[in-house]
mmCIF file of C-alpha atoms and ligand atoms in Angstrom:
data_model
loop_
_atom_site.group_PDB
_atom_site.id
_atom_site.type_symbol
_atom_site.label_atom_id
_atom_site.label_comp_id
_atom_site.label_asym_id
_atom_site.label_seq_id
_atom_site.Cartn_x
_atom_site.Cartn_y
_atom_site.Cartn_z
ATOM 1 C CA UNK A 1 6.391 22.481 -40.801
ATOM 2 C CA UNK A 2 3.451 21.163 -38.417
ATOM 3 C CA UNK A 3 4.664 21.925 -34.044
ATOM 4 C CA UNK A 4 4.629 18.694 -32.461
ATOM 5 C CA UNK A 5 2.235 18.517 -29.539
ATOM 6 C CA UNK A 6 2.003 16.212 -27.128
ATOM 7 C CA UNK A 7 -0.758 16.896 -24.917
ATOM 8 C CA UNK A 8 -1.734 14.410 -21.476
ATOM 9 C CA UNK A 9 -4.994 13.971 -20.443
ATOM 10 C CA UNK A 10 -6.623 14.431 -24.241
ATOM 11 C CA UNK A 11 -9.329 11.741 -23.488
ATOM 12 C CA UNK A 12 -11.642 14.641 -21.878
ATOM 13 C CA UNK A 13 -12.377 18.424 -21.180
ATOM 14 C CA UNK A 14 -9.706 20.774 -21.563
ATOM 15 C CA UNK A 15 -7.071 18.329 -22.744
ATOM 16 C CA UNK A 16 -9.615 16.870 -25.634
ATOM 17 C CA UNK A 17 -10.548 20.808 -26.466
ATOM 18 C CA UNK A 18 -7.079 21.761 -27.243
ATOM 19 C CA UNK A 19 -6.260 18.734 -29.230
ATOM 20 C CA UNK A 20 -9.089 19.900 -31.679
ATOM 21 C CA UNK A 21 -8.276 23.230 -31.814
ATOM 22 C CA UNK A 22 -4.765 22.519 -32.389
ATOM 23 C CA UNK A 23 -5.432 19.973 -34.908
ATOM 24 C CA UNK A 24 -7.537 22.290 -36.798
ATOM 25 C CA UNK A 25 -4.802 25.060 -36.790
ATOM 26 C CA UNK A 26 -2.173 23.163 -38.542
ATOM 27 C CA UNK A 27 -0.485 21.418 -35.388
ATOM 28 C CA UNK A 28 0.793 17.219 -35.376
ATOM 29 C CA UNK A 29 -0.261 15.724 -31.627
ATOM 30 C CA UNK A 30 1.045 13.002 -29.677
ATOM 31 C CA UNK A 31 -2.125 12.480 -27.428
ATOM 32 C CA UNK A 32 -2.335 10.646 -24.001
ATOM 33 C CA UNK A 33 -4.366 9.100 -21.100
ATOM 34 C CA UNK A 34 -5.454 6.267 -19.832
ATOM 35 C CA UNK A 35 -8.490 5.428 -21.783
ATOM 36 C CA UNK A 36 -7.490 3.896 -24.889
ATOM 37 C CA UNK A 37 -10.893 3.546 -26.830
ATOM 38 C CA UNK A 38 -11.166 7.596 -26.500
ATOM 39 C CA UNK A 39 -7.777 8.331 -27.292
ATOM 40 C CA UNK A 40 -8.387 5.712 -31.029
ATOM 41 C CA UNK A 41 -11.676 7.850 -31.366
ATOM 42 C CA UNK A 42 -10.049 11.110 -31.065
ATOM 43 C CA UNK A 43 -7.275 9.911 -33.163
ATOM 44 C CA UNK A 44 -9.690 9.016 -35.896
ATOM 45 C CA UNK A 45 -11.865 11.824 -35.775
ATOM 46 C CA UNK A 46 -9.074 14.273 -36.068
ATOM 47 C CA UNK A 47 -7.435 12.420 -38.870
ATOM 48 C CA UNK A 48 -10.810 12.737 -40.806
ATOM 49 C CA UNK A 49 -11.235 16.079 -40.144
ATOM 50 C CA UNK A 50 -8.299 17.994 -40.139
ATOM 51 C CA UNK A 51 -4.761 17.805 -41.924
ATOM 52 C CA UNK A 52 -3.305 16.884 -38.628
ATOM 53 C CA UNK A 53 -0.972 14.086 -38.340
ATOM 54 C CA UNK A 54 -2.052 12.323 -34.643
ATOM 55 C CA UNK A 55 -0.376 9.518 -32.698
ATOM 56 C CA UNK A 56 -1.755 8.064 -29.357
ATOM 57 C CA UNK A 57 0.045 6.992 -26.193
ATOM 58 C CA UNK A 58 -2.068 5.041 -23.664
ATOM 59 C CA UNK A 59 -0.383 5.511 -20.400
ATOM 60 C CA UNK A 60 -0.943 6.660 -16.308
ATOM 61 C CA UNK A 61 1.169 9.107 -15.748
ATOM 62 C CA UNK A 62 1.814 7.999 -11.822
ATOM 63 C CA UNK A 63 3.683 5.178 -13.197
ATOM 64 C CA UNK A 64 7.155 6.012 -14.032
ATOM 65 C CA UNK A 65 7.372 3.075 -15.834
ATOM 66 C CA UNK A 66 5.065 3.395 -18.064
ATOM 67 C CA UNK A 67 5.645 7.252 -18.541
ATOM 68 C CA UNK A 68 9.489 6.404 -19.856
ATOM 69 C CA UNK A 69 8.411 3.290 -21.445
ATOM 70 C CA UNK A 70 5.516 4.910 -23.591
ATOM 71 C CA UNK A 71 7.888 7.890 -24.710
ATOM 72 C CA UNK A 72 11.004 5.947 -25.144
ATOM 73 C CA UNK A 73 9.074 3.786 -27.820
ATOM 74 C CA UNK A 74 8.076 7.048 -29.628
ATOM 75 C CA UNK A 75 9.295 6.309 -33.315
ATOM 76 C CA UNK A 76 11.974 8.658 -34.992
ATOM 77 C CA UNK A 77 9.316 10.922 -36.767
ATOM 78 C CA UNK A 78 7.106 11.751 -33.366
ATOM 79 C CA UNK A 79 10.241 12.002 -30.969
ATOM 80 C CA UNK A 80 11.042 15.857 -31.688
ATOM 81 C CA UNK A 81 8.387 17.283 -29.498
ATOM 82 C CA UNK A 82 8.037 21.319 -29.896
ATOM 83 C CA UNK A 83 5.454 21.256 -27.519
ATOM 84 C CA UNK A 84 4.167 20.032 -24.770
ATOM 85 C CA UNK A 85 1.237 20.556 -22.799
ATOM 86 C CA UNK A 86 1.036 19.364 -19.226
ATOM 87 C CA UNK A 87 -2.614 18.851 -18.597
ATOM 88 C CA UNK A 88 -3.591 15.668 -17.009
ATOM 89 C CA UNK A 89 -5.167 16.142 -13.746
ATOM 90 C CA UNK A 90 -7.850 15.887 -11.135
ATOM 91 C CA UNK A 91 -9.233 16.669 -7.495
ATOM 92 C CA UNK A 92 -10.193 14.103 -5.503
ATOM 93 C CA UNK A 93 -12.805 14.854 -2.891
ATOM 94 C CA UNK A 94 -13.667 17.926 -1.371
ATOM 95 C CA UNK A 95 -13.629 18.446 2.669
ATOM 96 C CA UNK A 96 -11.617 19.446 5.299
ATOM 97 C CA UNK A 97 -8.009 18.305 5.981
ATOM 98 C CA UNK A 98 -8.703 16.745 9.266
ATOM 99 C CA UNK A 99 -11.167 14.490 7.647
ATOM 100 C CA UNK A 100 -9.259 13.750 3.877
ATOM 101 C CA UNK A 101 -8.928 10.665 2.625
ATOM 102 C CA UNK A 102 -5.353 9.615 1.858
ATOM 103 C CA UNK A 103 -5.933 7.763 -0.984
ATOM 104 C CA UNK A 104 -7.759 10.770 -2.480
ATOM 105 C CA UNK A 105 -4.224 12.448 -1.172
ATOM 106 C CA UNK A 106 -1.806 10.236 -3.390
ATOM 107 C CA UNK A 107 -3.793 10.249 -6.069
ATOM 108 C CA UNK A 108 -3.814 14.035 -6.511
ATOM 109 C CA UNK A 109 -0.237 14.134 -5.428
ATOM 110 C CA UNK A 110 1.040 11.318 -7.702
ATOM 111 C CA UNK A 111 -0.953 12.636 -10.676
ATOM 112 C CA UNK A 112 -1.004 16.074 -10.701
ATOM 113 C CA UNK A 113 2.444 16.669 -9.407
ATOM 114 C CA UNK A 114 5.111 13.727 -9.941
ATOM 115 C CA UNK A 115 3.470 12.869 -13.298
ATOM 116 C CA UNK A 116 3.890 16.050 -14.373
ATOM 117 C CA UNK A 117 7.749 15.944 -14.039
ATOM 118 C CA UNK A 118 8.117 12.068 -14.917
ATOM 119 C CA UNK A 119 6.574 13.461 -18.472
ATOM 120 C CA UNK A 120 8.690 16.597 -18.293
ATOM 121 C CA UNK A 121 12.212 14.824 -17.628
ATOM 122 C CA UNK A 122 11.705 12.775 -20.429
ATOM 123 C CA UNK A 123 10.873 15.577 -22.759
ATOM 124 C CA UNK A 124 12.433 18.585 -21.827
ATOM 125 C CA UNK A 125 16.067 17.537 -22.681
ATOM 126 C CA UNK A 126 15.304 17.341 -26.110
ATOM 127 C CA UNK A 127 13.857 20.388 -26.179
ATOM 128 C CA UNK A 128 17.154 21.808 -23.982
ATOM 129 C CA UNK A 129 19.493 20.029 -26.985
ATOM 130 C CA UNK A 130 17.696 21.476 -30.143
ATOM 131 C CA UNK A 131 17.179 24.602 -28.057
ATOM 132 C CA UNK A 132 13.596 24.906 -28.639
ATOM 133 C CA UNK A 133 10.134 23.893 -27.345
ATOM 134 C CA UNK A 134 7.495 25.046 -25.336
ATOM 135 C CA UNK A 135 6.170 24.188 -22.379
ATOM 136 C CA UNK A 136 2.556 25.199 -21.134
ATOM 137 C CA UNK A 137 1.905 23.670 -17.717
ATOM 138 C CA UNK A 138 -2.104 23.634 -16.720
ATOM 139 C CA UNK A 139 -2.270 24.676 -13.113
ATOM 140 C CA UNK A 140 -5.616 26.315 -11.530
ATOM 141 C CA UNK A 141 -6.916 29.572 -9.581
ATOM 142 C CA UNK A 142 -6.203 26.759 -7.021
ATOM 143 C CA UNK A 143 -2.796 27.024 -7.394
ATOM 144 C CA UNK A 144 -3.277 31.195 -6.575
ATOM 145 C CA UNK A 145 -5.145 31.293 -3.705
ATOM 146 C CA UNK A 146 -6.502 28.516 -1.676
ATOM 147 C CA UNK A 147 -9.875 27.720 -0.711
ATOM 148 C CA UNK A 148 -12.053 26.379 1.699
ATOM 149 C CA UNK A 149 -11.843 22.282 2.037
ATOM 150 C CA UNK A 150 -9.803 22.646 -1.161
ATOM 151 C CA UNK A 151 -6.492 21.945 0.913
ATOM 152 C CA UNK A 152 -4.420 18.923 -0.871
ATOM 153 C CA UNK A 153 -5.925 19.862 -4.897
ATOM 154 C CA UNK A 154 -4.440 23.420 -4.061
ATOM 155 C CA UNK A 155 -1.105 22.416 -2.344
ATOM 156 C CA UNK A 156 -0.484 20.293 -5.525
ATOM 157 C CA UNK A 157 -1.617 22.897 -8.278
ATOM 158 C CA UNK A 158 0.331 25.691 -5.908
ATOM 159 C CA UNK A 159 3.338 23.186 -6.458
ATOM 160 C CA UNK A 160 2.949 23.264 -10.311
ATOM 161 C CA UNK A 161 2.756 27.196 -9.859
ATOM 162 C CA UNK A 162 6.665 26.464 -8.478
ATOM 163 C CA UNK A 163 7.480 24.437 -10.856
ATOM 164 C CA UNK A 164 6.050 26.811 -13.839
ATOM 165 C CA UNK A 165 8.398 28.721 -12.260
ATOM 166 C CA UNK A 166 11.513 27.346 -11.844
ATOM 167 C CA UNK A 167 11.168 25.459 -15.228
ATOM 168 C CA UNK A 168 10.981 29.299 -17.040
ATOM 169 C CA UNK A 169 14.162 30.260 -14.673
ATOM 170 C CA UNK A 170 16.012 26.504 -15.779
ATOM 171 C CA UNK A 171 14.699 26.625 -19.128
ATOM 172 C CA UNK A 172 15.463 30.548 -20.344
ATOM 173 C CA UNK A 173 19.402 30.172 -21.235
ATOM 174 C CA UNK A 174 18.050 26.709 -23.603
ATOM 175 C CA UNK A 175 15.820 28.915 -25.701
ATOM 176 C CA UNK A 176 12.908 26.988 -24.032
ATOM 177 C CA UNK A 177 9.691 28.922 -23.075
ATOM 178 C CA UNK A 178 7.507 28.106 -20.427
ATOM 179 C CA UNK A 179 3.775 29.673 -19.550
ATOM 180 C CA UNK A 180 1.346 28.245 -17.042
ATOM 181 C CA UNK A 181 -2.392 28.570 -17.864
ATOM 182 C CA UNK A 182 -4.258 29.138 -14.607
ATOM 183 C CA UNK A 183 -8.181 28.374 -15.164
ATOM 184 C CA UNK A 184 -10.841 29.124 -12.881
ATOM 185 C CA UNK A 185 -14.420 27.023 -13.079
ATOM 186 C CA UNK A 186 -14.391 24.931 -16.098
ATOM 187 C CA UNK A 187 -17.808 22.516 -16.706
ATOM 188 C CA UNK A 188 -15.606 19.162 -17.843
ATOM 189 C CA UNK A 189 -15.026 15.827 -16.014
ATOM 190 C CA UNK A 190 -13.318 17.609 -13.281
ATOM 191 C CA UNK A 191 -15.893 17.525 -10.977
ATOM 192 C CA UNK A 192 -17.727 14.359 -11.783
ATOM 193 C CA UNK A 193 -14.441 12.973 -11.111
ATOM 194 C CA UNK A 194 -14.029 15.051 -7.854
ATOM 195 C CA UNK A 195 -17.442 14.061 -6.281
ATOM 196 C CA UNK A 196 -16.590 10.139 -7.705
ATOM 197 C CA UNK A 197 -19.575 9.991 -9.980
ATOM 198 C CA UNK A 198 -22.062 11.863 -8.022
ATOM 199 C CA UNK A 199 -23.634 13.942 -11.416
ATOM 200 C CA UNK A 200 -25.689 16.115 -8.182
ATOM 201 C CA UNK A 201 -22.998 17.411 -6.593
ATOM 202 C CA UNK A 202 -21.420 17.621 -9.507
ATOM 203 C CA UNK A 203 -23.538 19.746 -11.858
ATOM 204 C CA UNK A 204 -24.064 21.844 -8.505
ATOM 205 C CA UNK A 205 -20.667 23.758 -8.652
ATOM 206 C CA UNK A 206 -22.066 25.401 -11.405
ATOM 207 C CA UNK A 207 -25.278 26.272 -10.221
ATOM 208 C CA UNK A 208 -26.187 29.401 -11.303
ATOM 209 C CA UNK A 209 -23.059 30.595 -13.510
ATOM 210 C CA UNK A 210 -21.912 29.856 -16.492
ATOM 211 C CA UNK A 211 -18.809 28.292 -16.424
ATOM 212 C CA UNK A 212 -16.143 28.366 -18.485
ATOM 213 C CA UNK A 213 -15.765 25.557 -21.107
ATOM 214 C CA UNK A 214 -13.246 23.149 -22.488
ATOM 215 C CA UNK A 215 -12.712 25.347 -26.028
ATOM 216 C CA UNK A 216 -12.576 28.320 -23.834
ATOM 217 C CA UNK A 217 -9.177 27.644 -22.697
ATOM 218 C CA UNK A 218 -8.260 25.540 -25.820
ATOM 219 C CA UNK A 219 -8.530 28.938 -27.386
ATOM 220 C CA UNK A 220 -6.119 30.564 -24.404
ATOM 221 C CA UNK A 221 -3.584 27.918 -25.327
ATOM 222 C CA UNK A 222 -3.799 28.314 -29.145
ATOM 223 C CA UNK A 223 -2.936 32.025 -28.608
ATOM 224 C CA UNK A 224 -0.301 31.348 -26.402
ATOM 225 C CA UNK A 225 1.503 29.412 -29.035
ATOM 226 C CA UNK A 226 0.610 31.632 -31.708
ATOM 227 C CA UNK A 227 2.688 34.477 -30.279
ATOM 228 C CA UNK A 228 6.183 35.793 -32.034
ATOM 229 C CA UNK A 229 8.980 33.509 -31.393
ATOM 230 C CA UNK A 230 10.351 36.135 -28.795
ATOM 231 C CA UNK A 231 7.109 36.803 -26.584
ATOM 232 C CA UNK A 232 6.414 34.394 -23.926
ATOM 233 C CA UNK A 233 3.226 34.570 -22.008
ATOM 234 C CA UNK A 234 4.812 33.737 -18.780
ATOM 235 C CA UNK A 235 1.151 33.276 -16.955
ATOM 236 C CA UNK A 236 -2.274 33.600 -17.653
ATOM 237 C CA UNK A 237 -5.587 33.299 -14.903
ATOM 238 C CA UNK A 238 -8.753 32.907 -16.947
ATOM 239 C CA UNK A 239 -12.164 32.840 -15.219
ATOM 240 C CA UNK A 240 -15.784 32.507 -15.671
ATOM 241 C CA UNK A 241 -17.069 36.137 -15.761
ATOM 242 C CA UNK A 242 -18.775 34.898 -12.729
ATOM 243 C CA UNK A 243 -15.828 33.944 -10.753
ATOM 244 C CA UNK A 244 -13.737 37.221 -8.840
ATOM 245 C CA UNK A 245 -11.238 34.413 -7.477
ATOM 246 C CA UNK A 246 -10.867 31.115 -6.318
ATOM 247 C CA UNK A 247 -13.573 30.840 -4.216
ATOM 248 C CA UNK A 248 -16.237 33.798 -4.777
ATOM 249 C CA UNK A 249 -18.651 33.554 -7.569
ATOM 250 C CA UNK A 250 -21.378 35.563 -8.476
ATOM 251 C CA UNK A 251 -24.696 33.009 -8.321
ATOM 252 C CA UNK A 252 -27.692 34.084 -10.018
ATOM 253 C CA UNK A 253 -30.597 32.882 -8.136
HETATM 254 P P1 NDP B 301 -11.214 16.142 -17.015
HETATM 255 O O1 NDP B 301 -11.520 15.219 -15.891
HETATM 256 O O2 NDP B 301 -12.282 16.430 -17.989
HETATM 257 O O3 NDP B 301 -9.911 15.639 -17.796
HETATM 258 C C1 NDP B 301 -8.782 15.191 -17.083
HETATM 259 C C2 NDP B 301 -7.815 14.514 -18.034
HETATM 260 O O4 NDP B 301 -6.668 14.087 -17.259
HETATM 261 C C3 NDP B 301 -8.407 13.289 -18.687
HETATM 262 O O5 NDP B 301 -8.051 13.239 -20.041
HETATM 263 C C4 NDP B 301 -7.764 12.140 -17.935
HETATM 264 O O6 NDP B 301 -7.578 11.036 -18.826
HETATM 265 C C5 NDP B 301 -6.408 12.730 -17.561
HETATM 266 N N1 NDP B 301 -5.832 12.038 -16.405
HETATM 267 C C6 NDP B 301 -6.277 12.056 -15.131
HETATM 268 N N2 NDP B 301 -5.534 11.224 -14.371
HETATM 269 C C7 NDP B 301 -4.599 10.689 -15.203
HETATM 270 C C8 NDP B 301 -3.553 9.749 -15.023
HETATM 271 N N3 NDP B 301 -3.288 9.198 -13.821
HETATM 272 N N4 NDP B 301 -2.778 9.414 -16.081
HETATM 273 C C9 NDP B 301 -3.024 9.959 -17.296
HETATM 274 N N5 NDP B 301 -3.997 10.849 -17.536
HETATM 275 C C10 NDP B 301 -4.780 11.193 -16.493
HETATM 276 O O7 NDP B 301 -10.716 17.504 -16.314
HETATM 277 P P2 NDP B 301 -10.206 18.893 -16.903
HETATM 278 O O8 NDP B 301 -10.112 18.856 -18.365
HETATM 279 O O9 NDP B 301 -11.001 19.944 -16.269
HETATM 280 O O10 NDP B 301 -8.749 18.937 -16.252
HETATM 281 C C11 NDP B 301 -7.558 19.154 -16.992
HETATM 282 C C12 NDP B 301 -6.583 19.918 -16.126
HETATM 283 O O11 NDP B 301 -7.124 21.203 -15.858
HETATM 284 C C13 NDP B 301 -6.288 19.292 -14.768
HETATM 285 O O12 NDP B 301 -4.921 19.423 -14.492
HETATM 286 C C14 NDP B 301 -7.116 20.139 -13.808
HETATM 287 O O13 NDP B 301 -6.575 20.150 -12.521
HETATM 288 C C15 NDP B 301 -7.000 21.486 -14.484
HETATM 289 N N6 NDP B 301 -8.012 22.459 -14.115
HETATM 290 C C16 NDP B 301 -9.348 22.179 -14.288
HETATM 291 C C17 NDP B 301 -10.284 23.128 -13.932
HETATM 292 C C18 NDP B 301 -11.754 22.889 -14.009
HETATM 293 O O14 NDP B 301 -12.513 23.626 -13.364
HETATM 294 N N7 NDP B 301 -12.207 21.920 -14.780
HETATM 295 C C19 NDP B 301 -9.871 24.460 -13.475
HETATM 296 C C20 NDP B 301 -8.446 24.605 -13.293
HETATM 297 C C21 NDP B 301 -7.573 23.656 -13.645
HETATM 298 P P3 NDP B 301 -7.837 9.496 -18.460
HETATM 299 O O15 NDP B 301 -8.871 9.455 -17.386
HETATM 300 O O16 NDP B 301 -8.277 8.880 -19.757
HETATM 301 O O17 NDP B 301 -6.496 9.005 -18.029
HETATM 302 C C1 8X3 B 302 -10.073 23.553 -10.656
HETATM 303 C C2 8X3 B 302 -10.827 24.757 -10.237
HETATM 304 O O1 8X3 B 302 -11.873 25.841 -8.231
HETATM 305 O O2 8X3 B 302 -12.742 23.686 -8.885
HETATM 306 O O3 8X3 B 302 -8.714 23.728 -10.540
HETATM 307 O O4 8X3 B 302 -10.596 23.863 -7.837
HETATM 308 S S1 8X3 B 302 -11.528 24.511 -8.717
#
């Protein structure tokens, strides 16, 4: 029978990859975000394409509200989730502390961190009471090591990186696994979103290396959940060949 996925953050880059690699490979997915016309697209495109069953959830995953409402109103068939992938996420700005904006602050704080565990406490205790599920939480190389002007993005992925953590430790005696996927420079949104729009500044993080891509950690997450029942990838860091850490790359002139 097909894993249900549910995936947040599937209207773009990494989020949108998996969803198509996972609907190609014989996987069902509940897929999320805020922008409802891309989530109908993706929806239809899938459902032309592949064998896999899709259902769409518009919601902002800083608003509790919405988070409990959206998944309490999942019908019967799509409420047993076997997986789910806890993606959605951005940086906002890039600068020193003393200077941050603290919008850009809650933002990052609300979205990266509390709507990761407003999705996760509604979903995880039905994965505790059929004692089963997966859970694959998308932090960063920011949430390794820290880098410069990177401050508030890093202290939010380094608080998934504790969370990864202590949901494995929670999560073991439940039959639950639980893996964080740890990606280094990947061309998506991200930093469009980052630098508000500015396509410059944006396209400039990758000057001179090649990035990774959305598919390439799709295909990190599809082998992940391909393993044996009784191997757990606990973490994984993936770079750009490029990239030796969080903040030195290799630039070709
Ligand atoms: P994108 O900007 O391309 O995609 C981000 C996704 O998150 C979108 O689908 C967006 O959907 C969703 N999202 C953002 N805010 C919210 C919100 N408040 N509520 C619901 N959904 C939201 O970036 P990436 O694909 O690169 O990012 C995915 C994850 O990967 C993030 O957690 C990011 O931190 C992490 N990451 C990215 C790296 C990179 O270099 N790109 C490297 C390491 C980690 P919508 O706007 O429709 O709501
Ligand atoms: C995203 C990678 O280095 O741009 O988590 O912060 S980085």
């Amino acid at each position: 029978m097909a894993k249900t996925t549910l995936i947040t953050g599937a209207t773009a880059g990494i989020g949108a990859a998996t969803a198509r690699l996972l609907a190609k490979n014989g996987y069902d997915l509940i897929i999320t975000g805020r922008r409802k016309g891309r989530l109908n697209n993706l929806k239809k495109d899938l459902e032309e394409n592949t064998t896999a069953k899709v259902f769409t959830l518009n919601f902002d995953v800083r608003h509790r509200d919405e988070v409990e409402q959206a998944l309490d109103a999942l019908p019967d068939e799509w409420k047993d989730i076997d997986v789910l992938i806890n993606n959605a996420g951005l940086a906002a700005g890039l600068g020193p502390l003393h200077e941050g904006d603290l919008d850009d602050w809650e933002q990052m704080i609300d979205t990266n961190v509390k709507g990761l565990l407003y999705v996760s406490r509604k979903i995880l205790p039905g994965m505790v009471e059929r004692r089963k599920g997966h859970v694959i939480n998308i932090s960063s190389t920011a949430g390794k090591e820290v880098y410069m002007n990177g401050n508030v993005y890093c202290a939010t992925k380094f608080a998934v990186d504790a969370l990864n953590k202590a949901m494995r430790l929670e999560l073991v005696d439940h039959g639950v696994k639980v893996t964080s996927v740890n990606p280094g420079f990947t061309e998506t949104e991200f930093s469009l979103v980052r630098f508000k729009g500015d396509e410059k500044k944006a396209k400039n993080v990758y000057q001179g290396i090649e990035p990774l891509h959305g598919e390439d950690i799709a295909e990190v997450i599809l082998f992940i959940l391909n393993r044996p029942d009784h191997v757990n990838i606990n973490e994984i860091i993936v770079t750009p060949k490029a990239q030796a850490n969080a903040y030195y790359m290799h630039r070709e002139k």
